[in-house]
GROMACS .gro file of C-alpha atoms in nm:
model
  364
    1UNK     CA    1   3.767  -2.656  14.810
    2UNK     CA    2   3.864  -2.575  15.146
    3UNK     CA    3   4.009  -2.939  15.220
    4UNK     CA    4   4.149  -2.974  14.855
    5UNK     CA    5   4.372  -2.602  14.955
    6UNK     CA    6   4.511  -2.747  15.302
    7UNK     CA    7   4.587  -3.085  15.160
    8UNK     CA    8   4.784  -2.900  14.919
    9UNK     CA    9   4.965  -2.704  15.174
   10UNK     CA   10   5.060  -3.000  15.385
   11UNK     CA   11   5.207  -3.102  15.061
   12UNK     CA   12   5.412  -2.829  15.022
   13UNK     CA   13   5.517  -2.834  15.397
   14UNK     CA   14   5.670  -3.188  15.419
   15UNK     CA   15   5.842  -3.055  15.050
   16UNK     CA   16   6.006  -2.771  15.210
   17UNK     CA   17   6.103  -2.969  15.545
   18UNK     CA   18   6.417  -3.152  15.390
   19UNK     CA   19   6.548  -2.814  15.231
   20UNK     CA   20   6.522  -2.644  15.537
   21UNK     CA   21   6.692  -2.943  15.716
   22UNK     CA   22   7.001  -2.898  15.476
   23UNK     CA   23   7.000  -2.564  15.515
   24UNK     CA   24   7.016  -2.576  15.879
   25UNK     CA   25   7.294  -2.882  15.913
   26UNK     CA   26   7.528  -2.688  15.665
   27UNK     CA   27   7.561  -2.390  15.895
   28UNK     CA   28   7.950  -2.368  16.040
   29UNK     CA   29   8.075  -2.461  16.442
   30UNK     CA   30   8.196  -2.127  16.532
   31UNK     CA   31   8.467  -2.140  16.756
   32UNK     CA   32   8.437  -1.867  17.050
   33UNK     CA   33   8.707  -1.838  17.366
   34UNK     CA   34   8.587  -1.843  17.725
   35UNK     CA   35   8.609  -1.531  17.894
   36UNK     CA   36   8.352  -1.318  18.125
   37UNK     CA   37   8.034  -1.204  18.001
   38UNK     CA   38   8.086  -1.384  17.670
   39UNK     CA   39   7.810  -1.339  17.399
   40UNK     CA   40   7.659  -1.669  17.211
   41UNK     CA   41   7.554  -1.512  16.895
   42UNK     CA   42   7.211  -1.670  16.746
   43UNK     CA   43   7.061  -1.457  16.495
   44UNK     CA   44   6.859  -1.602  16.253
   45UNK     CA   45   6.927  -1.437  15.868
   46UNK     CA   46   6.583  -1.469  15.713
   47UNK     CA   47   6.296  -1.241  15.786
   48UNK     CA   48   5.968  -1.347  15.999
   49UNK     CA   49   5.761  -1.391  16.320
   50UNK     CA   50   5.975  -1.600  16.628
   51UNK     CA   51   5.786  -1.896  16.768
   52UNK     CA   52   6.083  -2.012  16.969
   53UNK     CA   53   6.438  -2.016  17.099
   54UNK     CA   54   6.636  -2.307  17.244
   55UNK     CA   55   6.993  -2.348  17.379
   56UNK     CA   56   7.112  -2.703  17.465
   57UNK     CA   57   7.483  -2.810  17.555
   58UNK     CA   58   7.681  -3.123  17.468
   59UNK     CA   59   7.643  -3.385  17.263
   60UNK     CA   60   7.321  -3.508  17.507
   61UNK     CA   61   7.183  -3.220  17.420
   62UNK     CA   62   7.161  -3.028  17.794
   63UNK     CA   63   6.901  -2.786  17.810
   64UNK     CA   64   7.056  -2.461  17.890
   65UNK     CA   65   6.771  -2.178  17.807
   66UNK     CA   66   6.451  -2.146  17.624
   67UNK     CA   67   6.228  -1.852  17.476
   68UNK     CA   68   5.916  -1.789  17.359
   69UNK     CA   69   5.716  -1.507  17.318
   70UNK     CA   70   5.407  -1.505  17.534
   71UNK     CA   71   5.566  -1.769  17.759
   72UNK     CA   72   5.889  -1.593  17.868
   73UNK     CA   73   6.195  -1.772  17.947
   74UNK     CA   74   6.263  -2.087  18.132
   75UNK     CA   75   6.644  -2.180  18.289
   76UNK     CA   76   6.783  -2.465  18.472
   77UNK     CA   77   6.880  -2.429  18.804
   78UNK     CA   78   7.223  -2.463  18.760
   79UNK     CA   79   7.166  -2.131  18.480
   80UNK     CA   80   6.957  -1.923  18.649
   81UNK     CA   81   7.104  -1.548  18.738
   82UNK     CA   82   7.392  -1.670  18.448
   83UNK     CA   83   7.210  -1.605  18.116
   84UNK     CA   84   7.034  -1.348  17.977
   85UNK     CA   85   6.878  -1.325  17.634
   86UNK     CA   86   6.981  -0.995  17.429
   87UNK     CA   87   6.653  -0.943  17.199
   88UNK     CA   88   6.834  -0.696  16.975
   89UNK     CA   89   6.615  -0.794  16.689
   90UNK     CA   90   6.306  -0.975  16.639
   91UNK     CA   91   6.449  -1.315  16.532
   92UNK     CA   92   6.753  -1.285  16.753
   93UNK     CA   93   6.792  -1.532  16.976
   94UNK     CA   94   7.150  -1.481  17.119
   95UNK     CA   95   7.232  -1.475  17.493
   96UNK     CA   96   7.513  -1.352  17.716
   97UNK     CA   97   7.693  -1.587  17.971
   98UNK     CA   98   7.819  -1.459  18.313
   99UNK     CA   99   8.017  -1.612  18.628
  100UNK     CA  100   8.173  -1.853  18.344
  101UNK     CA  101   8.422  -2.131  18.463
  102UNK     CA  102   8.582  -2.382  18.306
  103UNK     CA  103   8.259  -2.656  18.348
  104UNK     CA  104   8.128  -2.398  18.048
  105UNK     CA  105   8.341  -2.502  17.812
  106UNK     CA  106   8.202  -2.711  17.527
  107UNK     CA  107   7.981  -2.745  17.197
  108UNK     CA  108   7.673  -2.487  17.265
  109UNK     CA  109   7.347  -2.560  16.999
  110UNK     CA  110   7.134  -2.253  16.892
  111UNK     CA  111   6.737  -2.379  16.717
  112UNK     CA  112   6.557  -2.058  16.668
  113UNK     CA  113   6.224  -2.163  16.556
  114UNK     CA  114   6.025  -1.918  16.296
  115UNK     CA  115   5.740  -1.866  16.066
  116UNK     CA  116   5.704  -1.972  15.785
  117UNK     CA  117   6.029  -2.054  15.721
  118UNK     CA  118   6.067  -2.340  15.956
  119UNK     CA  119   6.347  -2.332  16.206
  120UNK     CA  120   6.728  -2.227  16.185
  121UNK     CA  121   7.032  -2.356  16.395
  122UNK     CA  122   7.440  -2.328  16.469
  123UNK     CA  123   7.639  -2.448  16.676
  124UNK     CA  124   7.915  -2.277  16.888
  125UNK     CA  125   8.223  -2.417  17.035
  126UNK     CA  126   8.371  -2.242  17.357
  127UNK     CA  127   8.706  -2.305  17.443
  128UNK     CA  128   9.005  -2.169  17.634
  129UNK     CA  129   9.199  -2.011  17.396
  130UNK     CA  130   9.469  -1.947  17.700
  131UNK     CA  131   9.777  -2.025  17.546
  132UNK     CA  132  10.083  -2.005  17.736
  133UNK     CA  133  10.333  -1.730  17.623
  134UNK     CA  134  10.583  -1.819  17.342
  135UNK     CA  135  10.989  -1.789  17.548
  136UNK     CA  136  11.146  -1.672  17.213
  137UNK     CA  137  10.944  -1.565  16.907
  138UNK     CA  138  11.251  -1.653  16.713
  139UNK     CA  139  11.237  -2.008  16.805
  140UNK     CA  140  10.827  -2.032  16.740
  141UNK     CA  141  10.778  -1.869  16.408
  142UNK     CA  142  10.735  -2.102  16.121
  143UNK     CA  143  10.724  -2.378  16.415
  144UNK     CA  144  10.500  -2.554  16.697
  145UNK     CA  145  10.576  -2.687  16.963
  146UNK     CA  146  10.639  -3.066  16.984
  147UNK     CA  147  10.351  -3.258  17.114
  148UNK     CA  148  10.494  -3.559  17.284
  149UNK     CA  149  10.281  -3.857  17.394
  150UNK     CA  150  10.104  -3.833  17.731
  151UNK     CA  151  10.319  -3.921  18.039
  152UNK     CA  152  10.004  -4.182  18.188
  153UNK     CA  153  10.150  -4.336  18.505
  154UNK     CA  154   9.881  -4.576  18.618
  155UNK     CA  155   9.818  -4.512  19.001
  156UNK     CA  156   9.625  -4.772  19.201
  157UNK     CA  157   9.448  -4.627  19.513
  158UNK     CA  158   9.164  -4.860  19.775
  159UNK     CA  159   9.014  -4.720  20.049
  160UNK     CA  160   8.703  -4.868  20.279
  161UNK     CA  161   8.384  -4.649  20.316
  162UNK     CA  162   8.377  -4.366  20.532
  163UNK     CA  163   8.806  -4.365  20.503
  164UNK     CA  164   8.955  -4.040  20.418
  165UNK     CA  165   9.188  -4.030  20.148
  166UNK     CA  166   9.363  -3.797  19.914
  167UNK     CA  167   9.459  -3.858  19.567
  168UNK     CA  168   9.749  -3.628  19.422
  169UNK     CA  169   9.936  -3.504  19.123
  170UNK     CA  170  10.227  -3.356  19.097
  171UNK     CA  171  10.386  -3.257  18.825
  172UNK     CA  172  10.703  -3.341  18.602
  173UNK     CA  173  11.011  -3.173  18.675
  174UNK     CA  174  11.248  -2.918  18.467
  175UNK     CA  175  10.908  -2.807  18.283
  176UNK     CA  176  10.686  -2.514  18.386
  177UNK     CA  177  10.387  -2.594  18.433
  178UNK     CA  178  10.080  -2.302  18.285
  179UNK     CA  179   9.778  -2.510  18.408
  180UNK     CA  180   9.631  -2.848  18.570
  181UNK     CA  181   9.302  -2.984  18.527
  182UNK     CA  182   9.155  -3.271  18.748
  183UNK     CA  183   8.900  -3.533  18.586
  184UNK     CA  184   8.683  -3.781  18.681
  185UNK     CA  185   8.490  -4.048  18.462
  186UNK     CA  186   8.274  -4.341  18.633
  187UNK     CA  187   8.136  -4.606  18.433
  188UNK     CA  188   8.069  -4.515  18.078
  189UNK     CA  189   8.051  -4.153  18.145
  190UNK     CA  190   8.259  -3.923  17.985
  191UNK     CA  191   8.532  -3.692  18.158
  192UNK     CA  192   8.411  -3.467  18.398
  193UNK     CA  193   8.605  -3.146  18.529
  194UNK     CA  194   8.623  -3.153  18.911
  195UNK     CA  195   8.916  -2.907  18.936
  196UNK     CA  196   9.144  -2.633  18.758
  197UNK     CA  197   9.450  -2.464  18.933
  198UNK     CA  198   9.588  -2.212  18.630
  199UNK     CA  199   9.896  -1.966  18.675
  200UNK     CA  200   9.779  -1.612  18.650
  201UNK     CA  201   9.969  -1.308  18.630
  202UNK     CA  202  10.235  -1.437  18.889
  203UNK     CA  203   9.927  -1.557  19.108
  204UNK     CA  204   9.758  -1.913  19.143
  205UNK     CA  205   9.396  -1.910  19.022
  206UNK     CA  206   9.232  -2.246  19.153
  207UNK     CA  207   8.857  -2.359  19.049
  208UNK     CA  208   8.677  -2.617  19.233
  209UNK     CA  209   8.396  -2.820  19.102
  210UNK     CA  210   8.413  -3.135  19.283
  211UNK     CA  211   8.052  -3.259  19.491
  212UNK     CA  212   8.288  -3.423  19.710
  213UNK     CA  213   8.557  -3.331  19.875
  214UNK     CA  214   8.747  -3.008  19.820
  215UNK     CA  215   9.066  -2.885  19.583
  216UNK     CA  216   9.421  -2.785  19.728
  217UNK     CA  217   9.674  -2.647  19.470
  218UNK     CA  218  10.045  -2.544  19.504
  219UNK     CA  219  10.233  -2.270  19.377
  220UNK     CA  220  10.385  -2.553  19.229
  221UNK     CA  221  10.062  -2.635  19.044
  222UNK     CA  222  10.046  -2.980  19.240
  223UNK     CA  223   9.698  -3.029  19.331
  224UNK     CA  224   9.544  -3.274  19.563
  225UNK     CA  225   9.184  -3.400  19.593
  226UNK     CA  226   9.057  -3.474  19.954
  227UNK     CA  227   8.794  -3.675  20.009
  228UNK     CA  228   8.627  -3.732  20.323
  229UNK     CA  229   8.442  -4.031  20.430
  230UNK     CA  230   8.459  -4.231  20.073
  231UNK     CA  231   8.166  -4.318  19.908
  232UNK     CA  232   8.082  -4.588  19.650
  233UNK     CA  233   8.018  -4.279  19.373
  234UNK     CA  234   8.340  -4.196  19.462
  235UNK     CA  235   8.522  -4.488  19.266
  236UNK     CA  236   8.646  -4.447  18.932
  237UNK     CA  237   8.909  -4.330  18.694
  238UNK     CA  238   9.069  -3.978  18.784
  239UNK     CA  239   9.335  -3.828  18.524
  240UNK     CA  240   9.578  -3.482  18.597
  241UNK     CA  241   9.592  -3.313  18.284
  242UNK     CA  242   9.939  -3.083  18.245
  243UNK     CA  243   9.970  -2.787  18.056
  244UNK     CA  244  10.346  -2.737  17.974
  245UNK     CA  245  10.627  -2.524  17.764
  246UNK     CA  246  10.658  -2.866  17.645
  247UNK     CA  247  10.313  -2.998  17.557
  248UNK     CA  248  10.023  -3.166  17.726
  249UNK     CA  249  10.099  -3.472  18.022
  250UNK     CA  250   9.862  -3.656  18.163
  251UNK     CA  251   9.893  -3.891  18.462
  252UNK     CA  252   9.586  -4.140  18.572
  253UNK     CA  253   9.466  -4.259  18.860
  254UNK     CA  254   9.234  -4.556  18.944
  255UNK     CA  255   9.023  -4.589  19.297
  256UNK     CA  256   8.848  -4.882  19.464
  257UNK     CA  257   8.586  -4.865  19.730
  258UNK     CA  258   8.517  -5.163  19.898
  259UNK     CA  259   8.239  -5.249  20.133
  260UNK     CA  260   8.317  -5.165  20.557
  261UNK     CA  261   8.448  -5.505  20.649
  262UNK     CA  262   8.703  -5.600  20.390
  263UNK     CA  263   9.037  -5.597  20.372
  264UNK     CA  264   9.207  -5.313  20.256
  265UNK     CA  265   9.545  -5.170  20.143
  266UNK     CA  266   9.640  -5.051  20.494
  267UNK     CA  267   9.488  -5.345  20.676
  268UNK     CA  268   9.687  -5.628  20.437
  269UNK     CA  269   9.933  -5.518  20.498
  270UNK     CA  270   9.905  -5.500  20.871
  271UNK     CA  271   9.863  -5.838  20.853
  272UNK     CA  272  10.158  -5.956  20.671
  273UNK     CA  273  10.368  -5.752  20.906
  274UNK     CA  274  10.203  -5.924  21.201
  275UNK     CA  275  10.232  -6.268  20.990
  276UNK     CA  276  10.607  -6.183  20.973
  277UNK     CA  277  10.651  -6.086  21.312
  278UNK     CA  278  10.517  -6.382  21.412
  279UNK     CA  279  10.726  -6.634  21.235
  280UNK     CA  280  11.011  -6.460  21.326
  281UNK     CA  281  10.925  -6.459  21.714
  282UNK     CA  282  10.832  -6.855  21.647
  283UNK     CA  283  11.223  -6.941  21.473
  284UNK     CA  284  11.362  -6.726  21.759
  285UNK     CA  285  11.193  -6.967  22.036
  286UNK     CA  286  11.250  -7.277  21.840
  287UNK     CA  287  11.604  -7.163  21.814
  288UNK     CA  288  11.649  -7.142  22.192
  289UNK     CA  289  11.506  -7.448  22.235
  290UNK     CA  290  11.734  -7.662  22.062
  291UNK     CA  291  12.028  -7.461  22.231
  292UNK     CA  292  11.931  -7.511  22.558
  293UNK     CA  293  11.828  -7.898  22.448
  294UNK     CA  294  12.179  -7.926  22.330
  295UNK     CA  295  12.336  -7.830  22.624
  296UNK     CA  296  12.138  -8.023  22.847
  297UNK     CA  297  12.218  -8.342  22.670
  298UNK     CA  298  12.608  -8.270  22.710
  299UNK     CA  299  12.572  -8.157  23.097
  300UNK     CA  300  12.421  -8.550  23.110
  301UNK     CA  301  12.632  -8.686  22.949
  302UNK     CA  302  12.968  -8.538  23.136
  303UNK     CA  303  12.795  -8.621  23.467
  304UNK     CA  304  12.734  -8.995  23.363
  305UNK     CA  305  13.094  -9.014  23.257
  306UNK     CA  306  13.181  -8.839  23.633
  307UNK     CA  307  12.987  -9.067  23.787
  308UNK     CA  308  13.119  -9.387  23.594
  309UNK     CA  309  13.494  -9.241  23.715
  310UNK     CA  310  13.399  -9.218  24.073
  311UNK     CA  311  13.226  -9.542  24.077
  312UNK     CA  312  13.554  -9.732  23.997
  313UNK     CA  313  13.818  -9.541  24.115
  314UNK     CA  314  14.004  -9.663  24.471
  315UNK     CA  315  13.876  -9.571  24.814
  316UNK     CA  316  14.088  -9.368  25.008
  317UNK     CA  317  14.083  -9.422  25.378
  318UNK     CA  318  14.246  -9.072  25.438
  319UNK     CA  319  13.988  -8.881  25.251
  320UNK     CA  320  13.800  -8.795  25.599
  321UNK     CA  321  14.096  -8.750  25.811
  322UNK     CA  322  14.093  -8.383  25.966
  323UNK     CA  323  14.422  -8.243  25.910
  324UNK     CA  324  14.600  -8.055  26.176
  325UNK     CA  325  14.643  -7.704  26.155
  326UNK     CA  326  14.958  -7.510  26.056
  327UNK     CA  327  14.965  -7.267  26.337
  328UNK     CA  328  14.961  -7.534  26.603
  329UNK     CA  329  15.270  -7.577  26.788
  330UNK     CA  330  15.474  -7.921  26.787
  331UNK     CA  331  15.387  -8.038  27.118
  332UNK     CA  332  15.042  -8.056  27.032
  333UNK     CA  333  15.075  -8.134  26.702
  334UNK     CA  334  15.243  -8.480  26.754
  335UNK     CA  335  14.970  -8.530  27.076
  336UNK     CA  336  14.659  -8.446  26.824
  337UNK     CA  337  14.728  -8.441  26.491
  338UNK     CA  338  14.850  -8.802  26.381
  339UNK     CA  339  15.078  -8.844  26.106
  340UNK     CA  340  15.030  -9.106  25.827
  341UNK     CA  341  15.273  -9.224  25.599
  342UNK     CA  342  15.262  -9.517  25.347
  343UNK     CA  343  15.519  -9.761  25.444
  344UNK     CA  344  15.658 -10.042  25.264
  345UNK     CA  345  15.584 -10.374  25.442
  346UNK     CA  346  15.896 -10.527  25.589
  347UNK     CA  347  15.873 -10.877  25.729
  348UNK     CA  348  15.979 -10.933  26.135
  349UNK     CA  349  16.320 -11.049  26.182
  350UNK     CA  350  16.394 -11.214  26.512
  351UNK     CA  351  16.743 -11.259  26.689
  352UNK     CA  352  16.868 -11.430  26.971
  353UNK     CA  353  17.090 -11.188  27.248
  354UNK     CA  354  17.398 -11.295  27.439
  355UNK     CA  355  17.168 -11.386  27.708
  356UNK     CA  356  16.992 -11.581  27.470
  357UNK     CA  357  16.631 -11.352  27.495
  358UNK     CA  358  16.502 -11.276  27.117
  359UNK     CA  359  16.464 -10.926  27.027
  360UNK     CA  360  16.230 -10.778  26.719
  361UNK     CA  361  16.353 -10.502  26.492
  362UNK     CA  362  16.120 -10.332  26.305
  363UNK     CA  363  16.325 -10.109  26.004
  364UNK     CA  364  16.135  -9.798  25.967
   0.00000   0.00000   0.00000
């Protein structure tokens, strides 16, 4: 009789399983905003005794916090000192969040576990309800604001490892600019917030959740991730996301490790500047050498053509003759310095005197 009563009651178990599935996926996504010491509310409706409580996070289902009641609770690390369960009924299972930042935004999953009516869920989505404030309420009632498509400017950026490098964003101009946020995504993985800079109350409010390197943001709302000796986990895909009067613009990014040894941005093009260099020093020299090649080949040939002249050109037998100096006086002159004049060859002429002797005259 005994076996015959709990077969029966398994029966009526896996019966009652489905409904209580249904009941528990038709439950609403509340919609909650981030702020300080915001409460998750997880109470279930139905009377009876608590088994357990679970929170989870995301769509992989994060483990966040966990009740029971002769166990106690059980955190992550990353949770610990942050949330605290209320316990302001029996089968409440609601907690308060503290220290929140912008990494807590996201879809929050309640299970509260109970007997005999099986377990109960909802979900919860956080957001940041933040919206910038409206410049004329004139212009905004009974309109929006136009959403534009994303501004995606598609930045390259290599680097060896161990380099330092910084990857920027700065944003558009003639908008104002309420808030940045800085993503990463490697792989498959979905976008992950490294870094918020947010205008508050005429002040700059600036978040940092980046495992490597650190956040600088402007007054400007430019922000700028430094990153000090580059890893390989440090490659990826890393968007700005802009939060204007105008709508939302996002610009990408796109970075390349390579292994210590290749060639990089900075190192190409050191090279084609000293490949550049050197052809240039190389057309310079072979320049010179044809000019000077050039006018070696004419200095030849004007001293061949020289030489040809002297060769048959007359000899002059006065060419060594000293010549007598100007100041000398006339005297000496005649007794030293000869005097030689070209004369025409006249032919001896020969005449016979009255006393018959023959005399020569010699016409000079």
């Amino acid at each position: 009789m005994v076996a015959v009563n709990k077969d029966h009651w398994y029966i009526v178990v896996l019966l009652f399983l489905p409904i209580v599935k249904v009941r528990s996926q038709k439950q609403p996504v509340v919609t909650l905003g981030l702020e300080e010491g915001m409460v998750l509310d997880c109470m279930c409706p139905w009377n009876g005794s608590l088994s357990m409580v679970s929170w989870t996070k995301g769509e992989d289902r994060q483990p966040i916090a966990v009740f029971h009641p002769d166990l106690g609770v059980s955190f992550p690390h990353q949770y610990r000192e942050r949330v605290e369960f209320l316990r302001r009924s029996p089968l409440d299972g609601s907690i308060a969040l503290s220290n929140v930042t912008h990494q807590d935004i996201g879809l929050y999953h309640c299970s509260v576990q109970t007997f005999p009516q099986g377990p109960w869920s909802r979900s919860i989505q956080v957001e940041d309800l933040d919206e910038p404030p409206a410049e004329d309420e004139e212009d905004v009632v009974g309109s929006e604001y136009p959403s534009p498509e994303p501004v995606e400017t598609g930045l390259e950026f290599w680097a060896e490892l161990n380099e330092n490098l910084t990857l920027s964003c700065t944003g558009l101009p003639n908008v104002t600019v309420y808030q940045v946020n800085m993503e990463k995504r490697a792989g498959v993985r979905p976008w992950q917030i490294i870094a918020v800079c947010k205008s508050l109350d005429g002040g700059l409010l600036t978040e940092d959740y980046s495992e490597r390197g650190s956040i600088s943001c402007a007054h400007t709302l430019d922000i700028s991730l430094h990153l000090v000796s580059v890893q390989k986990e440090d490659s990826g895909f890393y968007r700005c996301i802009f939060h204007t009067d105008t709508g939302t613009h996002t610009t990408t990014m796109t970075l390349s490790v390579s292994e210590t040894g290749g060639i990089s941005l900075s190192m190409y093009m050191f090279y084609v500047y000293c490949g550049v260099g050197a052809a240039g020093l190389l057309f310079l020299i072979a320049i010179i050498i044809v000019v000077v090649r050039y006018r070696s080949r004419n200095k030849r040939i004007e001293y061949r053509v020289k030489k040809r002249y002297r060769a048959h050109r007359l000899p002059n037998v006065y060419e060594n003759v000293s010549v007598c100096p100007r100041g000398a006086k006339r005297p000496v002159r005649m007794k030293k310095c000869p005097v030689y004049v070209n004369l025409p060859y006249v032919p001896k002429h020969r005449c016979r005197t009255c006393d018959g002797s023959e005399q020569r005259f010699v016409y000079v």
